[in-house]
Amino acid sequence: MAHSISKKSVSDKPPRQKPSGNPMRKVSLRNLAAHKVRLALTVLSVVLGTAFVAGSFVFTDTLQRTFSSLFADTAQGADVRVSPEDARSSGVPNEDIAAISALPNVRAVSPYVGGQLVLLGSDGAAVQSGGAPTIGESYLPDDQRLGDPTTFVDGSAPTAPGQVAINAGGAERAGLEVGDATRVLVPSKGITDITITGIYSTATESGGYIGIQFVQSQANELFTDGAHVQYIDVAGTDLAAQGLTQSDLRDEIAAAFPDLKVQTAADVQAETQAEVESALSFINYFLLAFGGIALLVGTFIIYNTFSMIVAQRVRELALLRAVGASRGQVSRSVVLEALVVGIIGSILGFVGGVGLAYGLRALLNAFDLGLPSGPLALEPRTVVVAFAVGIVVTVLSAYAPARRAAKIPPVAAMREEFASAGDTLRTRTFVGVGLGIAGAAALIIGAQSTGGAAAATVGAGAVALIVATALAAPSLSRPVVGALGAVITRPFGAIGRLARTNSVRNPRRTAATAFALMLGLMLVTVIGVLGSTAKASVDSLVDTGVEADYILSGPQSIGVPTGATTAAQQVTGVDRTAVLHPVFVTIADQEEFGAAIDGSPEGLLELSMVQGTADLNSNGFSVSETEAASRGWTVGTEVTFDTVDGASVPVTVTGVFTDNPLIGNWIVSGDIYQEVTPSITRSDLLVLVKAAPGTDLDTLRTDLEAATKPFVVVQVQDVEEFKGSQGQQIDTLLAVLYGLLALAVVIAVLGIVNTLALSVVERRREIGMLRAIGMQRPQVRRIIYLESLLIALFGAIVGVVLGIAFGWGFVQTLRDEGLGTMTVPWGQVVAMLLGSAVVGVLAALWPAVRAARTKPLEAIADL
C-alpha cells in the first residue's frame, strides 16, 4: 500500500519545466547590477579601445573633409589644365602659352607661377607656419582670373614689384598689417624686400598656411627660370553651345602638345582628392593600429574578467543547472552579460572617441602644426565600426568562459574543491612550445636578409612567438614568478611566502593578467630598440663620414639658401667648403636618387675608395660598392642620366666607394648636378665647412653665424650638435609612438586592478579565515601588494625579452638602410622594469584596501 502510494505520488508529479529565457536574462542583468565596480572596470577596458578607433576615424575624416574643401576650388573656372609630365621639371615653356591661346576652342588661359619661400615677421625672424606651407605666387587681376575674384578684406592688390598681398590667416600669424614693410627669403634667389598693400580672405580657414601674392613680373623673376611656368589653366569657348565637353577640349590640346600632361578640371580635382586621401590614409592606419593594440590588450582583460566571474559563480551556475537550466541557457547568460558590457562600452567609447578627436586636434594645434580648421566630421561608417568593434571584441572575449560555464556539472560543482580545480595546461603548453620554435626559426631566417620580404618573415615569426607566449604563459609563469618570489618576498617572511603561493596558484589568471602588460611593454621595447639603433647609426655615420669642422643646414623643405652658402664661403678663416645637393634622375627607365657635391670632398667627407678615385671630373661619378655590383658597373663604365626635362646626360664611373648611407648609392659633381636639375628646383642640402689651419674654431663659428644671420633659417652646428639635432628628430617620433602606446599600458594596468579586485572577492572566505587566526590588516594589504608586484614584473620581463628579440630581427632586415649594430637602450629597459614594479604596487592599492576591510566573521559565515 505504501509502495503504491509512493508510486502514485511520483507518477502524479508534474513534469519539470525548463526555465524560460526571461528568468535567465533577469539573472544576467541582476548579476551585472549587483557587481557595479566589476562592471565599470570591464566596461572601461572596452571604452578605451573603442574610443581610440572611433577617434581615429573622426579625426582623419575631419582632416579629409577640411582638406577637400580647401582644394575644392582647384582649377576653378578652368576646363583643362596643361602641366609638365614631371612636376619636378622646369615647367611649361612660355611660348606654349600663346600657342594654346591660339587654338580655336580656347577662350582664355591663366598661367600659374609660384614656389616656396620664408616670410620674415616684424621682428626679423622667420614666421613659423607649423606644418603648413608658405607659398609665393603671382597675383592675377580679376579680368585675367578664370575663377572667383580675389576678395580683399583690407587694402588693395599689388601693382608694382615689391608690393604684395597676403592672406588674412598669414597676416594674423605674422602680425602684419597693410602698409607694413618686411622681407621674404626665396631659397634660390635670396632676400627680397616687400610691402603689404592688401589682405585677402580665403574660403576656408587654412591653419598655418601663408599665401603671398606678387605682381606677375616679380613672381616670374623669383619662382621661374624666365622661360617656363608651373602650369596653365585653360577655359574653353562656350563648349556646351558647341556640343563639346571638357574631354573634347583636352583631347584637342593634347593632340597639339603631346609632350605635356593635359587633364580636364574634373581630373585635376579627382587627382588632388586622391593625393589628400592617400596622405591621410597613412595617419588613419597609423592611429587604427594603436587602437587595435589597445583592443587586443583589452581582449585579454575581458577574457580574464569573465573567466574569473565564471569561476566565482560556479555554485550559482551549478544551481541553475540543477533547477533545470540547459547548457545553452547558462552559456547564453554569460554571453548576454558580455553583450551588455560591449554595448555600454561601445556607447561610451564612441562618445569618448569624439572627445578624443577634439583633444587630438587641440593638441596638434597647440604644437602649431598648421592644420586647417573645420567642424568635426561624423560619418555613419564610424558609428557602425565603433559599435561593431566594441561589441564583437567583448562577446568573442567572453566566448571561451561562456563555454566553460556551460560545462559545469550540476552536482559536482556544488563542492568547494570544484571551484579551484582547473583543467590541464599540457596541451596548450605543447602547442605553444611548437609554435614558439617555428616563430623563432622564422625570426632568425628573416633576419638573415634585408628588404620587405625579410621584414614580413620576421613579422610572421614575431606574431607566432606572441601567440606561443600567450599559450605557454601559464606554464611559464610558475617557474618565473616562483623564482621572482623567492628573491623579492624573502624579506617578508611568511607573508611573502603566502603572496608567492597565491601568485602561482592560478597560472591561467596570472598569465592572462601579465600578458596584457607584456604586450604593451614588448611594443615599447621594440620601438625603443629601433630608435636607439637609429640614433647610434646616425652618430656612427656622422663620426666616420664627416670630417668638417662645421655644418650649415636649413629646414628640410628648402635646405640652405644659396646666398647663405656664398656668404659662408667668404668668411675669413674658411679653408674650403663642399655643398651637398639631392639629385633625381632616371637610369635605365628607373627613377634613382643620389647626391651631388660642389667642391672636393677631401678633408670634409670621408669616402673609402675600393676602385678608382674620389675626385669627380665634369662628367664623372662615384658609385657605392653594392650598387656597382648589382648593376655590373666598374671604373670606366658609361651610364646615361635621363633628366626630368627629357634630356640625356652621359656620365662615366670614375670610382667605387665602400657603402656609405650618408651619401647613398652614388655621388656626382656639381657640374652634372647643374646639368640634370632644373634651376627652380635646385637646393643646397648641407654645406660642409673646413677651417684653415691655425683658425680659432670659436671665432670662426661666430663669424659664420654673423654671415648667415640674414638668411634666418640657417643653423651653424659642429659635428656633435648636428648629431644631436638628427637624434632629436628621432626622439620626437619616439615620443609620439610612446604616447600612443601609453593607452595599451593604461589598459593593462586596469587589467591588473580588475584581476586583483576580483581575486579578493573570490578569496573572501580565505582572507576572512586568515584574519580570524590573527593576520592584521596591514599584512593582508602587503600580500596583495606583493602578488601584484610579482605579476607586473613577470609581464614586464617577458615583454622586454620578446621586444629585444623582435627589435634585433627588424634591425637586421634594415641594415641595408643604414641601421648598424643593434643598440639596446638599457637605461630605458631598467626604467621599464622599475616602473612596472611601481605600477604593480599602485594597481594593488584599491584591491588591497578592499581585502583588508574583509570582516572575518561575515566571511567565515559564507562557508
XYZ file of C-alpha atoms in Angstrom, residues 293-786:
494
model
C 46.684 47.191 -29.982
C 44.584 48.732 -27.220
C 41.648 46.476 -28.117
C 43.902 43.423 -28.223
C 45.163 44.195 -24.729
C 41.561 44.803 -23.661
C 40.594 41.427 -25.094
C 42.826 39.617 -22.615
C 41.415 41.680 -19.754
C 37.819 40.923 -20.768
C 38.653 37.238 -21.178
C 40.332 37.172 -17.782
C 37.450 39.032 -16.161
C 34.771 36.679 -17.456
C 36.905 33.645 -16.644
C 37.085 34.807 -13.044
C 33.393 35.666 -12.994
C 32.553 32.136 -14.120
C 34.927 30.682 -11.521
C 33.329 32.773 -8.765
C 29.800 31.832 -9.852
C 30.369 28.092 -10.138
C 27.866 27.315 -7.369
C 25.343 29.794 -8.711
C 25.582 28.418 -12.256
C 25.504 24.842 -10.986
C 22.348 25.629 -9.030
C 20.776 26.998 -12.228
C 21.716 23.744 -13.963
C 20.238 21.755 -11.062
C 16.873 23.525 -11.290
C 16.628 22.858 -14.996
C 18.679 25.443 -16.917
C 20.248 23.906 -20.001
C 23.875 24.291 -21.016
C 22.845 26.637 -23.767
C 20.927 28.855 -21.370
C 23.854 29.084 -18.970
C 26.236 29.837 -21.830
C 23.908 32.449 -23.286
C 23.533 34.121 -19.877
C 27.299 34.749 -19.779
C 27.307 35.932 -23.415
C 24.403 38.260 -22.583
C 26.453 39.843 -19.817
C 29.302 40.324 -22.280
C 26.874 41.806 -24.804
C 25.624 44.333 -22.256
C 29.216 45.233 -21.370
C 30.022 45.594 -25.085
C 27.028 47.825 -25.786
C 27.686 50.101 -22.804
C 31.408 50.199 -23.585
C 30.759 50.967 -27.258
C 28.367 53.831 -26.460
C 30.779 55.396 -24.005
C 33.735 54.622 -26.266
C 32.069 56.288 -29.240
C 31.345 59.424 -27.215
C 34.878 59.313 -25.873
C 36.214 58.920 -29.409
C 34.573 62.150 -30.491
C 36.095 63.833 -27.460
C 39.449 62.229 -28.293
C 39.295 63.677 -31.816
C 38.619 67.117 -30.329
C 41.504 66.663 -27.922
C 43.890 65.360 -30.563
C 43.183 68.310 -32.831
C 43.605 70.728 -29.933
C 46.907 69.044 -29.024
C 48.225 69.271 -32.567
C 47.128 72.898 -32.780
C 48.985 73.532 -29.519
C 52.111 72.211 -31.218
C 51.369 74.644 -34.080
C 51.336 72.064 -36.866
C 49.373 74.377 -39.146
C 46.332 72.154 -39.600
C 43.284 73.737 -41.237
C 40.210 74.288 -39.092
C 36.709 72.988 -39.663
C 33.830 71.161 -37.944
C 34.313 67.552 -36.872
C 33.134 65.028 -39.449
C 30.986 62.182 -38.135
C 30.389 59.555 -40.815
C 27.834 56.704 -40.445
C 30.706 54.292 -41.059
C 32.405 55.495 -37.877
C 29.339 54.725 -35.773
C 28.968 51.256 -37.286
C 32.643 50.360 -36.928
C 32.901 51.641 -33.342
C 29.891 49.655 -32.152
C 30.782 46.567 -34.182
C 34.347 46.506 -32.860
C 33.365 47.088 -29.220
C 30.543 44.551 -29.164
C 32.217 41.848 -31.254
C 35.507 42.016 -29.332
C 33.708 41.801 -26.000
C 31.446 38.894 -26.981
C 34.298 36.929 -28.564
C 36.482 37.509 -25.490
C 33.749 36.046 -23.280
C 33.012 33.091 -25.567
C 35.532 30.673 -24.023
C 34.442 31.434 -20.432
C 30.800 31.038 -21.545
C 31.527 27.578 -22.936
C 33.326 26.687 -19.724
C 30.289 27.805 -17.732
C 28.036 25.567 -19.813
C 30.123 22.509 -18.914
C 29.708 22.919 -15.156
C 28.153 19.700 -13.717
C 25.020 20.456 -11.700
C 26.061 18.397 -8.636
C 29.854 18.226 -8.712
C 30.150 21.998 -8.952
C 28.376 22.345 -5.609
C 31.512 21.104 -3.852
C 34.086 23.740 -2.849
C 37.031 21.868 -4.306
C 35.498 22.005 -7.754
C 35.786 25.773 -7.872
C 39.515 25.710 -7.522
C 40.129 22.863 -9.905
C 41.401 23.608 -13.342
C 41.969 21.654 -16.489
C 45.446 20.617 -17.522
C 47.846 23.026 -19.207
C 49.713 20.270 -21.006
C 48.073 20.551 -24.436
C 48.258 24.345 -24.732
C 51.836 24.306 -23.465
C 52.902 21.749 -26.090
C 51.191 23.770 -28.822
C 52.799 26.942 -27.503
C 56.274 25.409 -27.468
C 55.875 24.104 -31.023
C 54.605 27.431 -32.265
C 57.409 29.190 -30.400
C 60.059 27.065 -32.114
C 58.517 27.814 -35.517
C 58.315 31.542 -34.693
C 61.930 31.677 -33.540
C 63.030 29.907 -36.712
C 61.114 32.415 -38.868
C 62.627 35.288 -36.886
C 66.170 34.002 -37.404
C 65.632 33.181 -41.092
C 64.113 36.589 -41.825
C 66.963 38.357 -40.038
C 69.474 36.859 -42.479
C 68.188 39.025 -45.345
C 67.046 42.573 -45.967
C 64.044 44.180 -47.623
C 60.282 43.867 -47.414
C 60.130 40.071 -47.703
C 62.644 39.642 -44.886
C 60.737 42.081 -42.669
C 57.496 40.197 -43.393
C 59.173 36.925 -42.365
C 60.402 38.500 -39.131
C 56.902 39.895 -38.548
C 55.340 36.475 -39.057
C 57.835 34.975 -36.626
C 57.038 37.717 -34.105
C 53.293 37.034 -34.335
C 53.909 33.310 -33.892
C 56.065 33.953 -30.823
C 53.435 36.256 -29.307
C 50.741 33.614 -29.760
C 53.120 30.964 -28.433
C 53.772 33.096 -25.366
C 50.055 33.545 -24.776
C 49.593 29.766 -24.898
C 52.623 28.793 -22.830
C 52.498 31.716 -20.378
C 50.555 29.805 -17.677
C 53.208 27.104 -17.542
C 55.967 29.702 -17.825
C 54.523 31.784 -15.012
C 55.080 29.100 -12.381
C 58.903 28.934 -12.560
C 59.407 32.624 -13.390
C 57.039 34.017 -10.757
C 58.285 31.398 -8.317
C 61.897 32.487 -8.874
C 60.989 36.160 -8.594
C 59.012 35.457 -5.462
C 61.884 33.570 -3.886
C 64.028 36.709 -4.143
C 61.535 39.568 -3.717
C 59.320 38.110 -0.992
C 62.099 36.632 1.149
C 62.390 39.699 3.430
C 58.669 39.479 4.214
C 58.813 36.003 5.790
C 55.550 34.061 5.998
C 53.581 36.906 4.416
C 55.935 36.828 1.431
C 55.671 33.042 1.068
C 51.885 33.292 1.106
C 51.925 36.018 -1.572
C 54.263 33.913 -3.706
C 52.000 30.878 -3.358
C 48.912 32.881 -4.275
C 50.647 34.273 -7.388
C 51.283 30.826 -8.849
C 48.115 29.149 -7.563
C 46.095 30.091 -10.649
C 48.623 30.282 -13.510
C 45.956 30.982 -16.128
C 44.834 34.088 -14.340
C 48.390 35.229 -13.621
C 49.396 34.727 -17.264
C 46.342 36.459 -18.713
C 46.794 39.435 -16.380
C 50.517 39.731 -17.061
C 50.116 39.197 -20.804
C 48.274 42.489 -21.259
C 51.173 44.398 -19.675
C 53.666 42.212 -21.514
C 52.190 43.145 -24.893
C 52.378 46.878 -24.194
C 55.946 46.791 -22.879
C 57.026 44.500 -25.718
C 55.950 47.133 -28.261
C 57.604 49.901 -26.252
C 60.835 47.874 -26.197
C 60.744 47.183 -29.954
C 60.299 50.876 -30.695
C 62.995 51.752 -28.168
C 65.474 49.335 -29.779
C 64.749 50.657 -33.284
C 65.017 54.274 -32.121
C 68.202 53.692 -30.140
C 69.778 51.815 -33.039
C 68.779 54.542 -35.494
C 70.346 57.241 -33.296
C 73.514 55.207 -32.802
C 73.714 54.551 -36.547
C 73.346 58.259 -37.353
C 76.057 59.087 -34.823
C 78.338 56.447 -36.317
C 77.706 57.643 -39.887
C 78.480 61.241 -38.991
C 81.523 60.320 -36.886
C 83.057 58.152 -39.594
C 81.799 60.024 -42.669
C 82.029 63.733 -41.830
C 85.387 65.427 -41.223
C 84.149 69.027 -41.446
C 84.528 71.469 -38.573
C 81.065 72.981 -39.097
C 77.898 72.014 -40.908
C 75.370 74.511 -42.278
C 71.796 73.222 -42.552
C 68.284 74.581 -43.058
C 64.664 73.385 -42.957
C 64.175 70.073 -44.733
C 61.679 71.610 -47.174
C 64.017 74.302 -48.515
C 67.554 73.421 -47.408
C 70.281 76.071 -47.178
C 69.521 79.251 -49.185
C 72.008 79.826 -51.995
C 73.025 83.224 -50.665
C 73.949 81.717 -47.294
C 76.355 79.308 -48.954
C 78.078 82.143 -50.771
C 78.263 84.225 -47.593
C 79.837 81.346 -45.649
C 82.453 80.756 -48.327
C 83.651 84.369 -47.983
C 84.199 84.237 -44.195
C 87.807 84.731 -43.105
C 89.259 81.501 -41.718
C 87.311 79.176 -44.023
C 89.762 76.947 -45.855
C 87.231 75.225 -48.132
C 83.608 74.191 -48.351
C 81.641 71.407 -50.011
C 77.945 71.701 -50.789
C 75.749 68.587 -50.886
C 72.714 68.510 -53.198
C 69.959 65.934 -53.764
C 69.818 64.552 -57.314
C 66.866 62.887 -59.108
C 67.450 61.188 -62.463
C 66.255 58.177 -64.422
C 68.705 55.358 -65.121
C 67.594 52.519 -67.418
C 63.929 53.550 -67.011
C 64.148 53.524 -63.202
C 63.919 56.655 -61.058
C 67.019 56.960 -58.903
C 68.071 59.228 -56.069
C 71.667 60.200 -55.411
C 73.866 63.032 -54.157
C 75.976 65.733 -55.736
C 78.856 67.665 -54.245
C 80.195 71.069 -55.193
C 83.846 71.161 -54.254
C 86.340 68.498 -53.274
C 85.252 66.103 -50.511
C 88.831 65.804 -49.261
C 89.019 66.647 -45.582
C 85.250 67.192 -45.434
C 83.555 63.936 -46.398
C 85.134 60.540 -45.876
C 84.985 58.345 -48.974
C 86.724 54.993 -48.670
C 87.521 54.107 -52.266
C 87.587 50.493 -53.439
C 88.425 51.327 -57.062
C 89.343 54.491 -58.920
C 89.463 57.940 -57.371
C 87.221 60.171 -55.274
C 87.964 63.162 -57.499
C 84.937 63.930 -59.639
C 85.588 65.457 -63.023
C 82.983 67.293 -65.100
C 81.200 64.112 -66.244
C 82.384 61.556 -63.700
C 80.592 59.944 -60.788
C 81.416 57.554 -57.972
C 79.166 54.664 -57.044
C 78.782 52.551 -53.902
C 80.182 49.033 -53.850
C 76.745 47.403 -53.536
C 75.212 49.487 -56.343
C 78.198 48.797 -58.614
C 77.912 45.052 -58.001
C 74.150 44.967 -58.593
C 74.415 46.874 -61.882
C 77.692 45.409 -63.066
C 79.430 48.800 -63.139
C 83.202 49.219 -62.929
C 85.539 52.167 -63.357
C 85.129 53.401 -66.919
C 81.530 52.210 -67.381
C 79.450 54.773 -69.269
C 75.958 55.486 -67.912
C 73.183 57.744 -69.208
C 71.232 60.023 -66.868
C 67.789 60.951 -68.216
C 66.604 64.231 -66.679
C 63.104 65.357 -65.701
C 63.176 67.772 -68.653
C 63.756 64.907 -71.093
C 67.449 65.486 -71.752
C 70.087 62.743 -71.690
C 73.403 63.335 -69.928
C 76.265 60.816 -70.410
C 78.424 60.161 -67.333
C 81.317 57.825 -66.589
C 82.094 55.822 -63.435
C 85.359 57.194 -62.026
C 85.373 55.418 -58.678
C 83.734 52.808 -56.431
C 83.465 53.534 -52.703
C 82.571 51.464 -49.663
C 78.846 51.699 -48.891
C 78.073 54.958 -47.107
C 74.389 55.585 -46.277
C 75.211 59.231 -45.608
C 75.853 59.649 -49.345
C 73.652 56.980 -50.879
C 74.173 54.831 -53.948
C 76.170 57.351 -55.972
C 77.582 60.860 -55.998
C 78.220 63.233 -58.915
C 79.992 66.531 -59.377
C 78.369 69.932 -59.072
C 78.640 70.382 -62.842
C 76.479 67.334 -63.501
C 74.031 68.465 -60.816
C 73.581 71.795 -62.591
C 73.049 69.973 -65.884
C 70.431 67.466 -64.723
C 68.472 69.634 -62.232
C 66.147 72.484 -63.334
C 67.220 75.813 -61.846
C 63.913 76.318 -59.994
C 64.277 73.041 -58.069
C 67.946 73.301 -57.121
C 68.719 73.325 -53.415
C 71.692 73.090 -51.090
C 71.093 70.236 -48.664
C 74.122 70.754 -46.415
C 77.232 72.926 -46.507
C 80.386 71.385 -45.009
C 82.968 73.877 -43.774
C 86.654 73.199 -43.069
C 88.659 75.741 -41.085
C 92.025 76.937 -42.307
C 95.000 75.675 -40.253
C 95.517 77.759 -37.132
C 91.990 79.243 -37.158
C 90.250 79.566 -33.806
C 87.079 77.479 -34.179
C 85.009 79.541 -31.734
C 85.845 82.728 -33.627
C 85.060 81.037 -36.931
C 81.684 79.916 -35.598
C 80.816 83.441 -34.515
C 81.787 84.787 -37.940
C 79.790 82.094 -39.775
C 76.706 82.847 -37.674
C 77.062 86.562 -38.394
C 77.491 85.969 -42.136
C 74.433 83.698 -42.384
C 72.235 85.647 -39.962
C 70.322 87.475 -42.749
C 69.174 84.093 -44.020
C 67.425 83.398 -40.644
C 66.728 79.682 -41.281
C 70.388 78.620 -41.423
C 71.890 76.724 -38.491
C 75.636 76.580 -37.860
C 76.495 73.394 -35.971
C 79.572 71.387 -35.147
C 79.522 67.628 -35.639
C 78.219 66.852 -32.151
C 75.416 69.393 -32.428
C 74.465 68.085 -35.855
C 74.223 64.552 -34.457
C 72.105 65.868 -31.621
C 69.674 67.604 -33.996
C 69.264 64.421 -36.022
C 68.722 62.418 -32.833
C 66.149 64.958 -31.661
C 64.021 64.235 -34.730
C 64.108 60.534 -33.860
C 63.246 61.326 -30.238
C 60.227 63.376 -31.353
C 58.908 60.457 -33.376
C 59.538 58.063 -30.497
C 57.672 60.375 -28.127
C 54.603 60.237 -30.380
C 54.768 56.435 -30.558
C 55.251 56.073 -26.810
C 52.327 58.403 -26.216
C 50.065 56.255 -28.356
C 51.304 53.032 -26.759
C 50.610 54.507 -23.326
C 46.940 53.695 -23.924
C 47.700 49.981 -24.121
C 49.792 50.172 -20.943
C 46.984 52.025 -19.131
C 44.518 49.303 -20.138
C 46.979 46.665 -18.924
C 47.259 48.387 -15.540
C 43.478 48.493 -15.310
C 43.541 44.775 -16.025
C 45.787 44.194 -13.018
C 43.457 46.266 -10.843
C 40.448 44.369 -12.159
C 42.032 40.959 -11.655
C 43.184 41.702 -8.142
C 39.801 43.131 -7.183
C 38.016 40.041 -8.482
C 40.620 37.842 -6.829
C 39.843 39.473 -3.488
C 36.150 38.684 -3.963
C 36.946 35.095 -4.950
C 39.168 34.592 -1.879
C 36.893 36.371 0.577
C 36.458 33.333 2.842
C 40.167 32.550 2.702
C 41.068 36.136 3.687
C 38.425 36.045 6.425
C 39.948 32.864 7.834
C 43.418 34.437 7.839
C 42.049 37.460 9.613
C 40.298 35.191 12.153
C 43.530 33.410 13.098
C 45.380 36.664 13.684
C 46.525 38.261 10.416
C 46.443 42.044 10.644
C 45.046 44.379 8.020
C 48.494 45.741 7.002
C 49.613 42.152 6.443
C 46.630 41.481 4.196
C 47.422 44.603 2.167
C 51.056 43.557 1.939
C 50.089 40.178 0.470
C 48.047 41.859 -2.272
C 50.864 44.345 -2.997
C 53.386 41.544 -3.388
